[in-house]
Tab-separated table of C-alpha atoms in Angstrom:
chain	number	residue	atom	x	y	z
A	1	MET	CA	-22.146	-19.537	-4.833
A	2	LYS	CA	-18.461	-18.955	-5.072
A	3	LYS	CA	-17.692	-22.571	-6.357
A	4	ILE	CA	-20.232	-21.761	-9.465
A	5	LEU	CA	-19.043	-18.337	-10.121
A	6	THR	CA	-15.502	-20.150	-10.134
A	7	ILE	CA	-16.971	-22.842	-12.972
A	8	ILE	CA	-18.505	-20.472	-14.950
A	9	PHE	CA	-15.605	-18.232	-15.323
A	10	SER	CA	-13.379	-21.296	-15.857
A	11	LEU	CA	-15.624	-22.278	-18.931
A	12	ILE	CA	-15.637	-18.771	-20.133
A	13	ILE	CA	-11.748	-18.855	-20.126
A	14	SER	CA	-11.809	-22.024	-21.733
A	15	LEU	CA	-14.208	-20.581	-24.564
A	16	CYS	CA	-12.270	-17.255	-24.886
A	17	PHE	CA	-9.122	-18.165	-25.139
A	18	SER	CA	-7.326	-20.850	-27.391
A	19	GLN	CA	-5.351	-23.528	-26.267
A	20	GLY	CA	-1.677	-22.436	-26.253
A	21	LYS	CA	-3.173	-19.582	-24.202
A	22	LYS	CA	-4.732	-21.558	-22.118
A	23	GLN	CA	-1.401	-23.889	-21.388
A	24	LEU	CA	0.325	-20.979	-20.674
A	25	ILE	CA	-2.361	-19.481	-17.883
A	26	ASP	CA	-2.828	-22.714	-16.505
A	27	SER	CA	1.694	-23.132	-16.095
A	28	ILE	CA	1.418	-19.464	-14.648
A	29	ILE	CA	-1.381	-20.600	-11.606
A	30	LYS	CA	0.752	-23.810	-11.486
A	31	VAL	CA	3.719	-22.040	-10.027
A	32	ASN	CA	1.248	-19.342	-8.741
A	33	ARG	CA	3.908	-16.387	-8.026
A	34	VAL	CA	4.586	-13.172	-9.487
A	35	ASP	CA	8.567	-13.101	-10.643
A	36	SER	CA	10.019	-9.998	-11.333
A	37	ASP	CA	12.684	-9.442	-14.519
A	38	CYS	CA	15.412	-9.880	-12.138
A	39	VAL	CA	15.321	-12.561	-9.368
A	40	GLY	CA	18.326	-14.773	-7.472
A	41	TYR	CA	21.476	-14.013	-6.868
A	42	GLY	CA	22.473	-13.996	-10.560
A	43	CYS	CA	19.733	-11.757	-11.485
A	44	VAL	CA	17.815	-13.942	-13.890
A	45	VAL	CA	14.911	-13.963	-15.965
A	46	SER	CA	12.776	-16.531	-14.406
A	47	SER	CA	11.056	-19.194	-16.380
A	48	GLN	CA	7.469	-17.690	-14.762
A	49	TYR	CA	8.336	-14.530	-15.868
A	50	LYS	CA	8.847	-15.980	-19.047
A	51	ARG	CA	5.840	-17.481	-19.174
A	52	PHE	CA	4.380	-14.383	-18.999
A	53	GLN	CA	5.596	-12.581	-21.278
A	54	LYS	CA	5.294	-15.624	-23.935
A	55	LEU	CA	1.546	-15.351	-23.164
A	56	LYS	CA	1.475	-11.286	-23.424
A	57	GLN	CA	2.232	-11.778	-27.061
A	58	LYS	CA	-0.626	-13.417	-27.843
A	59	LEU	CA	-3.197	-11.622	-25.795
A	60	SER	CA	-5.426	-8.440	-27.011
A	61	ASP	CA	-6.126	-5.560	-24.819
A	62	LYS	CA	-9.799	-6.959	-24.361
A	63	ASP	CA	-7.694	-10.230	-23.059
A	64	LEU	CA	-5.371	-8.518	-21.001
A	65	ILE	CA	-8.951	-6.424	-19.439
A	66	GLU	CA	-10.643	-9.927	-19.075
A	67	LEU	CA	-7.479	-11.267	-17.105
A	68	SER	CA	-7.446	-8.723	-15.228
A	69	LYS	CA	-10.480	-9.745	-13.764
A	70	HIS	CA	-9.620	-13.644	-13.269
A	71	GLU	CA	-10.193	-15.506	-9.952
A	72	ASN	CA	-6.436	-16.202	-9.376
A	73	PRO	CA	-4.180	-13.566	-8.014
A	74	THR	CA	-1.361	-14.290	-9.956
A	75	ILE	CA	-3.067	-13.590	-13.108
A	76	ARG	CA	-4.906	-10.397	-12.249
A	77	THR	CA	-1.579	-9.197	-10.906
A	78	TYR	CA	0.740	-9.548	-13.965
A	79	THR	CA	-1.885	-8.902	-16.424
A	80	SER	CA	-2.692	-5.410	-14.092
A	81	ILE	CA	0.932	-4.736	-14.262
A	82	GLU	CA	1.033	-5.030	-18.298
A	83	LEU	CA	-2.075	-2.587	-18.322
A	84	ILE	CA	-0.520	0.100	-16.320
A	85	GLN	CA	2.990	-0.242	-17.801
A	86	SER	CA	0.913	0.261	-20.888
A	87	ASP	CA	-1.293	3.013	-20.029
A	88	LYS	CA	-3.833	0.787	-20.827
A	89	ALA	CA	-5.552	0.398	-17.242
A	90	ASN	CA	-7.860	1.912	-15.122
A	91	VAL	CA	-5.860	2.359	-12.654
A	92	PRO	CA	-8.498	3.435	-10.032
A	93	GLU	CA	-10.718	0.614	-11.020
A	94	LEU	CA	-7.867	-1.815	-10.491
A	95	LEU	CA	-7.274	-0.395	-7.306
A	96	SER	CA	-10.913	-0.293	-5.797
A	97	THR	CA	-11.729	-3.777	-7.190
A	98	GLU	CA	-8.437	-5.373	-5.287
A	99	LEU	CA	-9.096	-3.492	-2.050
A	100	GLU	CA	-12.376	-4.956	-2.357
A	101	LYS	CA	-10.833	-8.278	-2.731
A	102	ASN	CA	-8.671	-7.802	-0.291
A	103	GLU	CA	-6.173	-10.932	-1.096
A	104	MET	CA	-2.457	-10.937	-1.100
A	105	VAL	CA	-0.229	-12.689	-4.046
A	106	LYS	CA	3.120	-14.741	-3.669
A	107	THR	CA	6.229	-12.497	-5.263
A	108	PHE	CA	9.545	-13.147	-5.939
A	109	GLU	CA	12.167	-9.762	-6.575
A	110	GLY	CA	15.521	-9.928	-6.451
A	111	CYS	CA	16.456	-12.427	-3.518
A	112	ILE	CA	13.101	-11.559	-2.038
A	113	ILE	CA	10.038	-13.567	-1.616
A	114	ASP	CA	7.285	-12.041	-0.026
A	115	VAL	CA	3.436	-12.097	0.150
A	116	GLU	CA	2.091	-8.569	-0.770
A	117	PRO	CA	-1.185	-6.984	-1.007
A	118	ILE	CA	-2.634	-6.884	-4.592
A	119	SER	CA	-3.690	-3.686	-4.142
A	120	SER	CA	-0.029	-2.592	-2.953
A	121	ILE	CA	1.173	-3.918	-6.067
A	122	ILE	CA	-0.882	-1.993	-8.357
A	123	TYR	CA	-0.531	1.031	-6.166
A	124	HIS	CA	2.976	1.229	-6.585
A	125	GLU	CA	2.842	0.326	-9.998
A	126	TYR	CA	1.842	3.369	-11.065
A	127	TRP	CA	3.552	5.819	-8.189
A	128	ASN	CA	7.046	4.371	-9.285
A	129	LYS	CA	5.550	4.917	-12.901
A	130	ILE	CA	5.184	8.004	-12.903
A	131	ARG	CA	8.066	8.964	-10.628
A	132	ILE	CA	10.697	7.289	-12.833
A	133	LYS	CA	9.199	8.924	-15.969
A	134	ALA	CA	9.606	12.348	-13.603
A	135	SER	CA	12.800	11.714	-12.956
A	136	GLN	CA	14.442	10.983	-16.113
A	137	LYS	CA	13.672	14.194	-17.382
A	138	ILE	CA	16.286	15.803	-15.173
A	139	LYS	CA	20.372	14.880	-15.917
A	140	GLY	CA	22.459	14.282	-13.491
A	141	ASN	CA	21.398	16.198	-10.391
A	142	ASN	CA	19.729	14.022	-7.423
A	143	TYR	CA	18.203	16.733	-5.497
A	144	GLU	CA	16.203	18.359	-8.884
A	145	GLN	CA	15.257	14.557	-9.899
A	146	ASP	CA	13.709	14.488	-6.172
A	147	LEU	CA	11.898	17.771	-6.646
A	148	ALA	CA	10.922	16.241	-9.932
A	149	MET	CA	9.462	13.396	-8.855
A	150	LYS	CA	7.530	15.224	-5.561
A	151	LYS	CA	5.760	17.452	-7.934
A	152	ALA	CA	4.854	14.625	-10.297
A	153	LEU	CA	2.998	13.012	-7.353
A	154	VAL	CA	1.625	16.549	-6.117
A	155	THR	CA	-0.129	17.075	-9.828
A	156	ASP	CA	-0.730	13.362	-11.150
A	157	LEU	CA	-4.357	13.426	-11.391
A	158	THR	CA	-4.122	9.636	-11.489
A	159	ILE	CA	-2.298	9.538	-8.139
A	160	GLU	CA	-4.890	12.151	-6.660
A	161	LYS	CA	-8.086	9.403	-7.550
A	162	LEU	CA	-5.932	6.753	-6.208
A	163	ASP	CA	-5.425	8.459	-3.239
A	164	SER	CA	-8.427	9.221	-2.954
A	165	VAL	CA	-9.680	5.864	-3.241
A	166	ILE	CA	-7.280	4.954	-0.270
A	167	ILE	CA	-8.514	7.263	1.953
A	168	TYR	CA	-12.421	6.484	1.389
A	169	SER	CA	-11.931	2.578	1.485
A	170	ARG	CA	-14.061	1.160	4.340
A	171	ARG	CA	-12.103	-2.058	4.009
A	172	GLU	CA	-8.379	-2.569	5.626
A	173	VAL	CA	-5.929	-0.685	3.949
A	174	TYR	CA	-2.278	-1.944	3.624
A	175	TRP	CA	-0.223	0.573	6.009
A	176	LEU	CA	1.931	1.536	3.300
A	177	LEU	CA	-0.447	2.829	1.182
A	178	TYR	CA	-1.958	5.484	3.469
A	179	ASP	CA	2.025	6.262	4.464
A	180	ARG	CA	2.229	7.216	0.445
A	181	THR	CA	-0.987	8.975	0.484
A	182	PHE	CA	-0.949	11.013	3.559
A	183	GLU	CA	2.516	11.988	1.888
A	184	ASN	CA	1.720	12.951	-1.488
A	185	ARG	CA	0.259	16.056	-1.200
A	186	LYS	CA	-2.104	18.161	0.798
A	187	HIS	CA	-5.872	17.060	-0.012
A	188	LYS	CA	-8.787	18.657	-0.599
A	189	GLU	CA	-10.648	20.085	2.650
A	190	SER	CA	-13.799	18.151	1.963
A	191	TYR	CA	-11.279	15.067	2.739
A	192	LEU	CA	-11.069	16.267	6.286
A	193	PRO	CA	-13.990	14.479	7.943
A	194	ARG	CA	-12.885	11.216	6.483
A	195	ILE	CA	-9.244	11.768	7.721
A	196	LYS	CA	-10.591	12.992	11.042
A	197	GLU	CA	-12.398	9.995	11.411
A	198	LEU	CA	-9.450	7.812	10.430
A	199	ALA	CA	-7.446	9.419	12.693
A	200	PHE	CA	-9.452	9.689	15.906
A	201	ARG	CA	-11.712	6.633	15.741
A	202	GLU	CA	-9.608	4.412	13.585
A	203	ASN	CA	-6.230	5.048	15.015
A	204	ASN	CA	-4.783	5.914	11.804
A	205	ALA	CA	-1.242	7.228	12.497
A	206	TYR	CA	-0.749	8.042	9.535
A	207	ALA	CA	-3.805	10.743	9.191
A	208	PHE	CA	-3.478	11.756	12.287
A	209	ASP	CA	0.546	12.666	11.655
A	210	TYR	CA	-1.132	14.415	8.172
A	211	LEU	CA	-3.345	16.414	10.304
A	212	LYS	CA	-0.819	17.487	12.721
A	213	LYS	CA	1.414	18.421	9.551
A	214	TYR	CA	-1.424	20.186	7.829
A	215	TYR	CA	-3.635	22.151	10.227
A	216	SER	CA	-1.946	21.643	13.827
A	217	SER	CA	-3.421	25.141	14.856
A	218	GLU	CA	-7.146	24.227	13.578
A	219	TYR	CA	-7.160	20.684	15.287
A	220	SER	CA	-4.219	21.440	18.354
A	221	SER	CA	-7.169	20.594	20.901
A	222	GLU	CA	-8.675	17.523	19.339
A	223	LEU	CA	-4.821	16.203	18.482
A	224	GLU	CA	-3.750	16.625	22.217
A	225	SER	CA	-7.284	14.998	23.557
A	226	TYR	CA	-6.333	11.758	21.403
A	227	LEU	CA	-2.771	11.419	22.582
A	228	LYS	CA	-4.107	12.145	26.635
A	229	THR	CA	-7.341	10.470	26.453
A	230	ASP	CA	-8.104	8.263	23.289
A	231	PHE	CA	-4.492	6.578	22.775
A	232	PRO	CA	-3.459	5.336	26.144
A	233	ASN	CA	-6.958	3.083	26.062
A	234	ALA	CA	-6.566	1.867	22.208
A	235	LYS	CA	-5.894	-1.232	20.988
A	236	PHE	CA	-3.621	-2.251	18.532
A	237	GLN	CA	-3.266	-6.148	17.503
A	238	THR	CA	-2.954	-6.199	13.538
A	239	GLU	CA	0.201	-5.671	11.313
A	240	ASN	CA	-1.462	-2.515	10.553
A	241	GLU	CA	-1.688	-1.482	13.648
A	242	VAL	CA	2.030	-2.278	14.610
A	243	PHE	CA	2.832	0.387	12.383
A	244	TYR	CA	0.334	3.023	13.439
A	245	LEU	CA	1.589	1.906	17.044
A	246	HIS	CA	5.174	2.707	16.193
A	247	SER	CA	4.334	6.194	14.516
A	248	PHE	CA	2.529	7.412	17.753
A	249	ILE	CA	5.372	6.230	20.074
A	250	LYS	CA	7.597	8.400	17.885
A	251	ILE	CA	5.177	11.398	17.688
A	252	LEU	CA	4.859	11.040	21.304
A	253	LEU	CA	8.761	10.636	22.068
A	254	GLU	CA	9.791	13.690	19.964
A	255	SER	CA	7.211	16.085	21.397
A	256	LYS	CA	8.836	18.652	24.023
A	257	ASN	CA	5.882	17.551	26.548
A	258	ASP	CA	7.202	15.324	29.678
A	259	TYR	CA	3.865	13.574	30.103
A	260	LEU	CA	3.289	13.118	26.460
A	261	LYS	CA	6.644	11.058	26.819
A	262	LYS	CA	5.148	9.153	29.856
A	263	ILE	CA	1.847	8.180	27.666
A	264	ALA	CA	4.283	6.267	25.253
A	265	ILE	CA	6.369	4.624	28.404
A	266	ASP	CA	2.905	3.366	29.771
A	267	LYS	CA	1.720	2.437	26.419
A	268	LEU	CA	4.612	0.620	25.919
A	269	LYS	CA	4.261	-1.359	29.550
A	270	THR	CA	0.978	-2.724	28.883
A	271	GLU	CA	0.792	-3.643	25.234
A	272	GLU	CA	1.888	-6.781	24.106
A	273	ILE	CA	2.351	-7.132	20.503
A	274	TRP	CA	5.108	-4.363	19.637
A	275	LYS	CA	7.259	-7.309	21.378
A	276	LYS	CA	7.033	-9.221	18.180
A	277	HIS	CA	8.940	-6.502	16.491
A	278	LYS	CA	11.153	-5.329	19.535
A	279	GLY	CA	14.115	-4.482	17.417
A	280	TRP	CA	12.418	-2.081	15.396
A	281	PHE	CA	10.590	-0.278	18.468
A	282	ASN	CA	14.086	-0.734	20.505
A	283	THR	CA	15.837	1.491	18.158
A	284	THR	CA	13.499	4.029	18.339
A	285	MET	CA	13.586	3.689	22.244
A	286	LYS	CA	17.280	3.838	22.122
A	287	LYS	CA	17.253	6.701	20.189
A	288	HIS	CA	15.241	8.756	22.980
A	289	GLY	CA	17.395	7.262	25.598
A	290	ILE	CA	14.446	4.457	27.372
A	291	VAL	CA	15.084	1.341	28.084
A	292	LEU	CA	11.967	-1.378	29.446
């Protein structure tokens, strides 16, 4: 079925786009990497970036929207970024679609070649856009610029919608998106059942820390019960879960409760996956005078 849909989509692209546009699309797909406007030690504009800029000049708004649904992740990412920067995107819809697809794309920015979730690129494209816009209104004061950026995240309705999409998604969401979402603001109380589910049933440390920050008295017994009863038996295996594990270890070690600190040490003794990231974990342990 997927193969048939791919063929159909390719035919639609061939019919809707001129030969010049199609050649540019094909050449971008051949490299299959999202380059920024500054790559390598010399911070040069890459040929891949130039190709998309050339293609962009030939595309109507309708073309951009159509290509944001393309089967190729590089084409989708480039066109989604352009739609966001030109204020033509339904950003929550783009994010929802990419969370459902759960695909990665190769990127090249500065001197770093990486593979990133497309959902994260879309979220951060808009997240950075409104922060930069807010900071540019403040002249020469880093503290006030920082306050302006935080206020933008609290008050922007699109960011609020994006955070809602993240919180209610049933797909696995990249850990950094949870980190941003729960850091941006205090969310509506109607979100609490889902946030509790993330924290206590899905071992999401960012949701847990959010409840600890804003509802420590209301959920004190549940927070304590999780750390003492559920956390010791929780399994942390994926890349996301390694970040959750590290955050829980920090929460336990920073507590003034010796019993909770022992839970952290015992967990590190029984878990193996953190050893693949031992430099990071060892820094945290060293901070608290712990050697395993």
